[in-house]
Amino acid sequence: SQKIEQNSEALNIQEGKTATLTCNYTNYSPAYLQWYRQDPGRGPVFLLLIRENEKEKRKERLKVTFDTTLKQSLFHITASQPADSATYLCALRSGATNKLIFGTGTLLAVQP
Amino acid sequence: GAGVSQSPSNKVTEKGKDVELRCDPISGHTALYWYRQSLGQGLEFLIYFQGNSAPDKSGLPSDRFSAERTGGSVSTLTIQRTQQEDSAVYLCASSLASGGSYNEQFFGPGTRLTVL
């Protein structure tokens, strides 16, 4: 069956360190993968998209990698700040439509 | 408004009642999505509208759930004979649909449904 897995346990890191979040998937061949941020009581907010033919994408302090052989994406936040504390969701395009399937998310807590 | 809006923000209902949840997408967005998020869980896809095409209803959990999109804009998600397990946050999103693969989704704030 198709599955998207993210670390269910919260990730606690110290301010200034690099946070690395993992998204693994099985039985998908996604054309692209997206990362979203969700704060409590709010809807998710789009951060980055990476296509299947791209290995890495950067935006300010954010970096996403996409390994279609390993079926894995890594999401990095460098020089993390307490304001980066949130739940981060990965999402895959499902089939030929624009429908996205989301992972369960990983809660990141950056300690000052 | 500039973003996706949803109403009501909170809805408390009794088991067995019907509820309607509304979503106003961003103007010009042809794709509209409904998701459900239970406490501490990820987003569960429910239904997807794309322009005038038949909606993708593959995520609807039962026939008590239905949705419509009038005039290619506003959408209503209806849950009939609500059950306690329907309690969740219902999120709506919209996106520009293009021939390519890029479709950043813009989410509304959600409707928190509580079934007593």
PDB file of C-alpha atoms in Angstrom:
ATOM      1  CA  SER A   1       0.000   0.000   0.000  1.00  0.00           C
ATOM      2  CA  GLN A   2       1.053   3.599  -0.475  1.00  0.00           C
ATOM      3  CA  LYS A   3       2.527   5.212   2.582  1.00  0.00           C
ATOM      4  CA  ILE A   4       4.196   8.489   3.563  1.00  0.00           C
ATOM      5  CA  GLU A   5       6.143   8.442   6.811  1.00  0.00           C
ATOM      6  CA  GLN A   6       7.524  11.286   8.845  1.00  0.00           C
ATOM      7  CA  ASN A   7       9.120  11.090  12.278  1.00  0.00           C
ATOM      8  CA  SER A   8       6.194  10.910  14.654  1.00  0.00           C
ATOM      9  CA  GLU A   9       8.298  11.972  17.596  1.00  0.00           C
ATOM     10  CA  ALA A  10       8.969  15.639  18.180  1.00  0.00           C
ATOM     11  CA  LEU A  11      12.372  16.954  17.222  1.00  0.00           C
ATOM     12  CA  ASN A  12      13.953  19.158  19.867  1.00  0.00           C
ATOM     13  CA  ILE A  13      17.021  21.161  18.939  1.00  0.00           C
ATOM     14  CA  GLN A  14      18.967  24.119  20.267  1.00  0.00           C
ATOM     15  CA  GLU A  15      18.707  27.515  18.658  1.00  0.00           C
ATOM     16  CA  GLY A  16      21.348  28.035  16.011  1.00  0.00           C
ATOM     17  CA  LYS A  17      21.635  24.359  15.132  1.00  0.00           C
ATOM     18  CA  THR A  18      20.453  22.756  11.894  1.00  0.00           C
ATOM     19  CA  ALA A  19      17.173  20.871  12.048  1.00  0.00           C
ATOM     20  CA  THR A  20      16.767  17.907   9.703  1.00  0.00           C
ATOM     21  CA  LEU A  21      13.362  16.363   9.112  1.00  0.00           C
ATOM     22  CA  THR A  22      12.757  13.184   7.138  1.00  0.00           C
ATOM     23  CA  CYS A  23      10.000  12.140   4.772  1.00  0.00           C
ATOM     24  CA  ASN A  24       9.975   8.575   3.452  1.00  0.00           C
ATOM     25  CA  TYR A  25       7.468   7.153   1.032  1.00  0.00           C
ATOM     26  CA  THR A  26       6.636   3.771  -0.453  1.00  0.00           C
ATOM     27  CA  ASN A  27       4.755   2.724  -3.563  1.00  0.00           C
ATOM     28  CA  TYR A  28       4.709   6.200  -5.036  1.00  0.00           C
ATOM     29  CA  SER A  29       6.455   7.670  -8.029  1.00  0.00           C
ATOM     30  CA  PRO A  30       5.688  11.313  -7.356  1.00  0.00           C
ATOM     31  CA  ALA A  31       6.339  13.969  -9.948  1.00  0.00           C
ATOM     32  CA  TYR A  32       7.108  16.346  -7.100  1.00  0.00           C
ATOM     33  CA  LEU A  33       7.147  16.700  -3.357  1.00  0.00           C
ATOM     34  CA  GLN A  34       6.154  19.704  -1.249  1.00  0.00           C
ATOM     35  CA  TRP A  35       6.878  20.803   2.293  1.00  0.00           C
ATOM     36  CA  TYR A  36       4.426  22.794   4.404  1.00  0.00           C
ATOM     37  CA  ARG A  37       4.577  24.399   7.822  1.00  0.00           C
ATOM     38  CA  GLN A  38       1.622  24.269  10.197  1.00  0.00           C
ATOM     39  CA  ASP A  39       1.244  26.297  13.366  1.00  0.00           C
ATOM     40  CA  PRO A  40      -1.291  25.342  16.067  1.00  0.00           C
ATOM     41  CA  GLY A  41      -4.826  26.278  15.106  1.00  0.00           C
ATOM     42  CA  ARG A  42      -3.829  27.330  11.590  1.00  0.00           C
ATOM     43  CA  GLY A  43      -3.894  25.797   8.155  1.00  0.00           C
ATOM     44  CA  PRO A  44      -0.642  24.617   6.564  1.00  0.00           C
ATOM     45  CA  VAL A  45       1.507  27.121   4.691  1.00  0.00           C
ATOM     46  CA  PHE A  46       3.514  26.152   1.635  1.00  0.00           C
ATOM     47  CA  LEU A  47       7.305  26.341   1.956  1.00  0.00           C
ATOM     48  CA  LEU A  48       9.070  24.563  -0.887  1.00  0.00           C
ATOM     49  CA  LEU A  49       8.453  22.301  -3.854  1.00  0.00           C
ATOM     50  CA  ILE A  50      11.030  19.979  -5.377  1.00  0.00           C
ATOM     51  CA  ARG A  51      10.547  18.108  -8.638  1.00  0.00           C
ATOM     52  CA  GLU A  52      11.574  14.517  -9.319  1.00  0.00           C
ATOM     53  CA  ASN A  53      14.439  15.619 -11.545  1.00  0.00           C
ATOM     54  CA  GLU A  54      15.834  17.976  -8.904  1.00  0.00           C
ATOM     55  CA  LYS A  55      18.208  16.788  -6.231  1.00  0.00           C
ATOM     56  CA  GLU A  56      18.178  19.891  -4.043  1.00  0.00           C
ATOM     57  CA  LYS A  57      16.254  23.122  -3.625  1.00  0.00           C
ATOM     58  CA  ARG A  58      17.073  26.067  -1.371  1.00  0.00           C
ATOM     59  CA  LYS A  59      15.155  29.044  -0.062  1.00  0.00           C
ATOM     60  CA  GLU A  60      16.817  31.312   2.469  1.00  0.00           C
ATOM     61  CA  ARG A  61      17.581  29.093   5.496  1.00  0.00           C
ATOM     62  CA  LEU A  62      15.624  26.156   4.094  1.00  0.00           C
ATOM     63  CA  LYS A  63      16.999  23.293   2.015  1.00  0.00           C
ATOM     64  CA  VAL A  64      15.157  20.296   0.629  1.00  0.00           C
ATOM     65  CA  THR A  65      16.670  17.212  -0.957  1.00  0.00           C
ATOM     66  CA  PHE A  66      14.839  14.564  -2.964  1.00  0.00           C
ATOM     67  CA  ASP A  67      16.236  11.092  -3.553  1.00  0.00           C
ATOM     68  CA  THR A  68      13.874   9.106  -5.765  1.00  0.00           C
ATOM     69  CA  THR A  69      16.045   5.999  -5.433  1.00  0.00           C
ATOM     70  CA  LEU A  70      15.861   6.008  -1.640  1.00  0.00           C
ATOM     71  CA  LYS A  71      12.288   7.369  -1.850  1.00  0.00           C
ATOM     72  CA  GLN A  72      13.190   9.993   0.680  1.00  0.00           C
ATOM     73  CA  SER A  73      13.176  13.753   1.123  1.00  0.00           C
ATOM     74  CA  LEU A  74      15.131  15.622   3.764  1.00  0.00           C
ATOM     75  CA  PHE A  75      14.132  19.076   4.956  1.00  0.00           C
ATOM     76  CA  HIS A  76      16.803  21.203   6.605  1.00  0.00           C
ATOM     77  CA  ILE A  77      16.502  24.455   8.525  1.00  0.00           C
ATOM     78  CA  THR A  78      19.873  26.046   9.148  1.00  0.00           C
ATOM     79  CA  ALA A  79      20.583  28.513  11.971  1.00  0.00           C
ATOM     80  CA  SER A  80      17.278  27.503  13.538  1.00  0.00           C
ATOM     81  CA  GLN A  81      15.302  29.985  15.617  1.00  0.00           C
ATOM     82  CA  PRO A  82      12.552  29.517  18.214  1.00  0.00           C
ATOM     83  CA  ALA A  83      10.164  31.023  15.640  1.00  0.00           C
ATOM     84  CA  ASP A  84      10.803  27.973  13.455  1.00  0.00           C
ATOM     85  CA  SER A  85       8.975  25.821  16.020  1.00  0.00           C
ATOM     86  CA  ALA A  86       5.988  24.280  14.247  1.00  0.00           C
ATOM     87  CA  THR A  87       4.802  21.072  12.621  1.00  0.00           C
ATOM     88  CA  TYR A  88       6.301  20.387   9.203  1.00  0.00           C
ATOM     89  CA  LEU A  89       4.379  18.301   6.678  1.00  0.00           C
ATOM     90  CA  CYS A  90       5.579  16.698   3.481  1.00  0.00           C
ATOM     91  CA  ALA A  91       3.164  16.031   0.651  1.00  0.00           C
ATOM     92  CA  LEU A  92       3.350  14.062  -2.576  1.00  0.00           C
ATOM     93  CA  ARG A  93       1.465  14.493  -5.779  1.00  0.00           C
ATOM     94  CA  SER A  94      -0.689  11.429  -6.213  1.00  0.00           C
ATOM     95  CA  GLY A  95      -1.029  10.040  -9.717  1.00  0.00           C
ATOM     96  CA  ALA A  96      -1.674  12.287 -12.668  1.00  0.00           C
ATOM     97  CA  THR A  97      -3.895  14.739 -10.837  1.00  0.00           C
ATOM     98  CA  ASN A  98      -2.968  17.667  -8.641  1.00  0.00           C
ATOM     99  CA  LYS A  99      -4.203  15.836  -5.563  1.00  0.00           C
ATOM    100  CA  LEU A 100      -1.677  15.829  -2.716  1.00  0.00           C
ATOM    101  CA  ILE A 101      -1.249  13.137  -0.099  1.00  0.00           C
ATOM    102  CA  PHE A 102       0.202  14.432   3.158  1.00  0.00           C
ATOM    103  CA  GLY A 103       2.409  12.815   5.740  1.00  0.00           C
ATOM    104  CA  THR A 104       1.482  13.004   9.419  1.00  0.00           C
ATOM    105  CA  GLY A 105       4.017  15.756  10.094  1.00  0.00           C
ATOM    106  CA  THR A 106       6.908  16.228  12.476  1.00  0.00           C
ATOM    107  CA  LEU A 107       6.761  18.675  15.362  1.00  0.00           C
ATOM    108  CA  LEU A 108       9.923  20.768  15.611  1.00  0.00           C
ATOM    109  CA  ALA A 109      10.729  22.584  18.848  1.00  0.00           C
ATOM    110  CA  VAL A 110      13.667  24.993  18.807  1.00  0.00           C
ATOM    111  CA  GLN A 111      14.875  25.817  22.295  1.00  0.00           C
ATOM    112  CA  PRO A 112      16.329  29.286  22.960  1.00  0.00           C
TER     113      PRO A 112
ATOM    114  CA  GLY B   1     -10.212  38.845   0.659  1.00  0.00           C
ATOM    115  CA  ALA B   2      -6.731  37.751  -0.171  1.00  0.00           C
ATOM    116  CA  GLY B   3      -6.853  34.259   1.245  1.00  0.00           C
ATOM    117  CA  VAL B   4      -9.032  31.191   1.580  1.00  0.00           C
ATOM    118  CA  SER B   5     -11.820  31.690   4.079  1.00  0.00           C
ATOM    119  CA  GLN B   6     -13.899  29.087   5.863  1.00  0.00           C
ATOM    120  CA  SER B   7     -17.015  29.291   7.962  1.00  0.00           C
ATOM    121  CA  PRO B   8     -17.932  28.689  10.631  1.00  0.00           C
ATOM    122  CA  SER B   9     -14.627  28.633  12.483  1.00  0.00           C
ATOM    123  CA  ASN B  10     -16.149  26.380  15.130  1.00  0.00           C
ATOM    124  CA  LYS B  11     -19.194  24.154  15.016  1.00  0.00           C
ATOM    125  CA  VAL B  12     -20.615  22.114  17.868  1.00  0.00           C
ATOM    126  CA  THR B  13     -23.428  19.758  16.986  1.00  0.00           C
ATOM    127  CA  GLU B  14     -25.276  16.820  18.393  1.00  0.00           C
ATOM    128  CA  LYS B  15     -24.832  13.311  17.113  1.00  0.00           C
ATOM    129  CA  GLY B  16     -27.228  12.602  14.271  1.00  0.00           C
ATOM    130  CA  LYS B  17     -27.550  16.203  13.073  1.00  0.00           C
ATOM    131  CA  ASP B  18     -26.460  17.388   9.641  1.00  0.00           C
ATOM    132  CA  VAL B  19     -23.794  20.077   9.252  1.00  0.00           C
ATOM    133  CA  GLU B  20     -22.628  22.255   6.384  1.00  0.00           C
ATOM    134  CA  LEU B  21     -19.153  23.707   6.183  1.00  0.00           C
ATOM    135  CA  ARG B  22     -18.339  26.472   3.747  1.00  0.00           C
ATOM    136  CA  CYS B  23     -15.168  27.353   1.860  1.00  0.00           C
ATOM    137  CA  ASP B  24     -14.463  30.483  -0.177  1.00  0.00           C
ATOM    138  CA  PRO B  25     -11.341  29.887  -2.273  1.00  0.00           C
ATOM    139  CA  ILE B  26      -8.962  32.471  -3.626  1.00  0.00           C
ATOM    140  CA  SER B  27     -10.471  34.190  -6.632  1.00  0.00           C
ATOM    141  CA  GLY B  28      -9.248  32.634  -9.867  1.00  0.00           C
ATOM    142  CA  HIS B  29      -8.183  29.350  -8.311  1.00  0.00           C
ATOM    143  CA  THR B  30      -9.771  26.534 -10.275  1.00  0.00           C
ATOM    144  CA  ALA B  31      -8.776  23.710  -7.947  1.00  0.00           C
ATOM    145  CA  LEU B  32     -10.350  23.240  -4.520  1.00  0.00           C
ATOM    146  CA  TYR B  33      -9.601  20.586  -1.935  1.00  0.00           C
ATOM    147  CA  TRP B  34     -11.137  19.418   1.330  1.00  0.00           C
ATOM    148  CA  TYR B  35      -9.099  17.692   4.031  1.00  0.00           C
ATOM    149  CA  ARG B  36      -9.797  16.443   7.515  1.00  0.00           C
ATOM    150  CA  GLN B  37      -7.315  16.630  10.365  1.00  0.00           C
ATOM    151  CA  SER B  38      -7.928  14.777  13.578  1.00  0.00           C
ATOM    152  CA  LEU B  39      -6.086  15.733  16.763  1.00  0.00           C
ATOM    153  CA  GLY B  40      -2.365  15.139  16.344  1.00  0.00           C
ATOM    154  CA  GLN B  41      -2.820  13.599  12.914  1.00  0.00           C
ATOM    155  CA  GLY B  42      -1.854  14.557   9.407  1.00  0.00           C
ATOM    156  CA  LEU B  43      -4.200  15.776   6.725  1.00  0.00           C
ATOM    157  CA  GLU B  44      -6.616  13.208   5.351  1.00  0.00           C
ATOM    158  CA  PHE B  45      -7.679  13.954   1.779  1.00  0.00           C
ATOM    159  CA  LEU B  46     -11.455  14.025   1.291  1.00  0.00           C
ATOM    160  CA  ILE B  47     -12.385  15.473  -2.092  1.00  0.00           C
ATOM    161  CA  TYR B  48     -10.892  17.505  -4.943  1.00  0.00           C
ATOM    162  CA  PHE B  49     -12.596  19.764  -7.475  1.00  0.00           C
ATOM    163  CA  GLN B  50     -10.827  20.790 -10.661  1.00  0.00           C
ATOM    164  CA  GLY B  51     -12.622  23.238 -12.908  1.00  0.00           C
ATOM    165  CA  ASN B  52     -15.636  21.657 -14.572  1.00  0.00           C
ATOM    166  CA  SER B  53     -14.318  18.111 -14.278  1.00  0.00           C
ATOM    167  CA  ALA B  54     -16.045  15.507 -12.162  1.00  0.00           C
ATOM    168  CA  PRO B  55     -14.717  15.788  -8.599  1.00  0.00           C
ATOM    169  CA  ASP B  56     -12.339  13.209  -7.173  1.00  0.00           C
ATOM    170  CA  LYS B  57     -14.346  11.838  -4.245  1.00  0.00           C
ATOM    171  CA  SER B  58     -11.992   8.989  -3.472  1.00  0.00           C
ATOM    172  CA  GLY B  59     -11.223  10.237   0.050  1.00  0.00           C
ATOM    173  CA  LEU B  60     -14.755  10.595   1.357  1.00  0.00           C
ATOM    174  CA  PRO B  61     -15.015   8.181   4.310  1.00  0.00           C
ATOM    175  CA  SER B  62     -18.678   7.306   3.893  1.00  0.00           C
ATOM    176  CA  ASP B  63     -21.800   8.216   1.964  1.00  0.00           C
ATOM    177  CA  ARG B  64     -22.747  10.577   4.788  1.00  0.00           C
ATOM    178  CA  PHE B  65     -20.151  12.958   3.376  1.00  0.00           C
ATOM    179  CA  SER B  66     -20.769  15.000   0.251  1.00  0.00           C
ATOM    180  CA  ALA B  67     -19.502  18.222  -1.242  1.00  0.00           C
ATOM    181  CA  GLU B  68     -20.428  20.562  -4.008  1.00  0.00           C
ATOM    182  CA  ARG B  69     -18.857  23.520  -5.661  1.00  0.00           C
ATOM    183  CA  THR B  70     -21.187  26.078  -7.145  1.00  0.00           C
ATOM    184  CA  GLY B  71     -20.168  28.257 -10.054  1.00  0.00           C
ATOM    185  CA  GLY B  72     -16.614  27.077  -9.822  1.00  0.00           C
ATOM    186  CA  SER B  73     -16.083  29.082  -6.654  1.00  0.00           C
ATOM    187  CA  VAL B  74     -17.637  28.521  -3.224  1.00  0.00           C
ATOM    188  CA  SER B  75     -17.744  24.969  -1.924  1.00  0.00           C
ATOM    189  CA  THR B  76     -19.878  23.347   0.758  1.00  0.00           C
ATOM    190  CA  LEU B  77     -18.984  20.141   2.568  1.00  0.00           C
ATOM    191  CA  THR B  78     -22.033  18.426   4.053  1.00  0.00           C
ATOM    192  CA  ILE B  79     -21.935  15.741   6.695  1.00  0.00           C
ATOM    193  CA  GLN B  80     -25.230  14.006   7.317  1.00  0.00           C
ATOM    194  CA  ARG B  81     -26.176  12.204  10.521  1.00  0.00           C
ATOM    195  CA  THR B  82     -22.953  13.243  12.215  1.00  0.00           C
ATOM    196  CA  GLN B  83     -21.106  10.782  14.415  1.00  0.00           C
ATOM    197  CA  GLN B  84     -18.621  11.456  17.198  1.00  0.00           C
ATOM    198  CA  GLU B  85     -15.786  10.150  15.039  1.00  0.00           C
ATOM    199  CA  ASP B  86     -16.490  12.977  12.604  1.00  0.00           C
ATOM    200  CA  SER B  87     -15.066  15.420  15.146  1.00  0.00           C
ATOM    201  CA  ALA B  88     -12.001  16.998  13.559  1.00  0.00           C
ATOM    202  CA  VAL B  89     -10.730  20.139  11.898  1.00  0.00           C
ATOM    203  CA  TYR B  90     -11.925  20.387   8.312  1.00  0.00           C
ATOM    204  CA  LEU B  91      -9.512  22.277   6.096  1.00  0.00           C
ATOM    205  CA  CYS B  92     -10.140  23.691   2.674  1.00  0.00           C
ATOM    206  CA  ALA B  93      -7.416  24.634   0.190  1.00  0.00           C
ATOM    207  CA  SER B  94      -7.344  26.093  -3.284  1.00  0.00           C
ATOM    208  CA  SER B  95      -4.724  26.285  -5.994  1.00  0.00           C
ATOM    209  CA  LEU B  96      -4.104  27.425  -9.500  1.00  0.00           C
ATOM    210  CA  ALA B  97      -4.386  24.418 -11.742  1.00  0.00           C
ATOM    211  CA  SER B  98      -1.911  24.363 -14.537  1.00  0.00           C
ATOM    212  CA  GLY B  99      -0.884  21.940 -17.209  1.00  0.00           C
ATOM    213  CA  GLY B 100       2.393  21.523 -15.404  1.00  0.00           C
ATOM    214  CA  SER B 101       3.073  20.037 -12.033  1.00  0.00           C
ATOM    215  CA  TYR B 102       3.276  23.120  -9.867  1.00  0.00           C
ATOM    216  CA  ASN B 103       0.301  23.551  -7.570  1.00  0.00           C
ATOM    217  CA  GLU B 104       1.056  25.217  -4.265  1.00  0.00           C
ATOM    218  CA  GLN B 105      -2.046  24.860  -2.139  1.00  0.00           C
ATOM    219  CA  PHE B 106      -3.341  27.765  -0.090  1.00  0.00           C
ATOM    220  CA  PHE B 107      -5.177  26.690   3.024  1.00  0.00           C
ATOM    221  CA  GLY B 108      -7.957  28.278   4.967  1.00  0.00           C
ATOM    222  CA  PRO B 109      -7.955  28.409   8.770  1.00  0.00           C
ATOM    223  CA  GLY B 110     -10.230  25.397   9.055  1.00  0.00           C
ATOM    224  CA  THR B 111     -13.527  24.618  10.753  1.00  0.00           C
ATOM    225  CA  ARG B 112     -13.304  22.797  14.049  1.00  0.00           C
ATOM    226  CA  LEU B 113     -16.235  20.383  14.240  1.00  0.00           C
ATOM    227  CA  THR B 114     -17.204  18.837  17.545  1.00  0.00           C
ATOM    228  CA  VAL B 115     -19.915  16.195  17.610  1.00  0.00           C
ATOM    229  CA  LEU B 116     -21.335  15.585  21.065  1.00  0.00           C
TER     230      LEU B 116
END
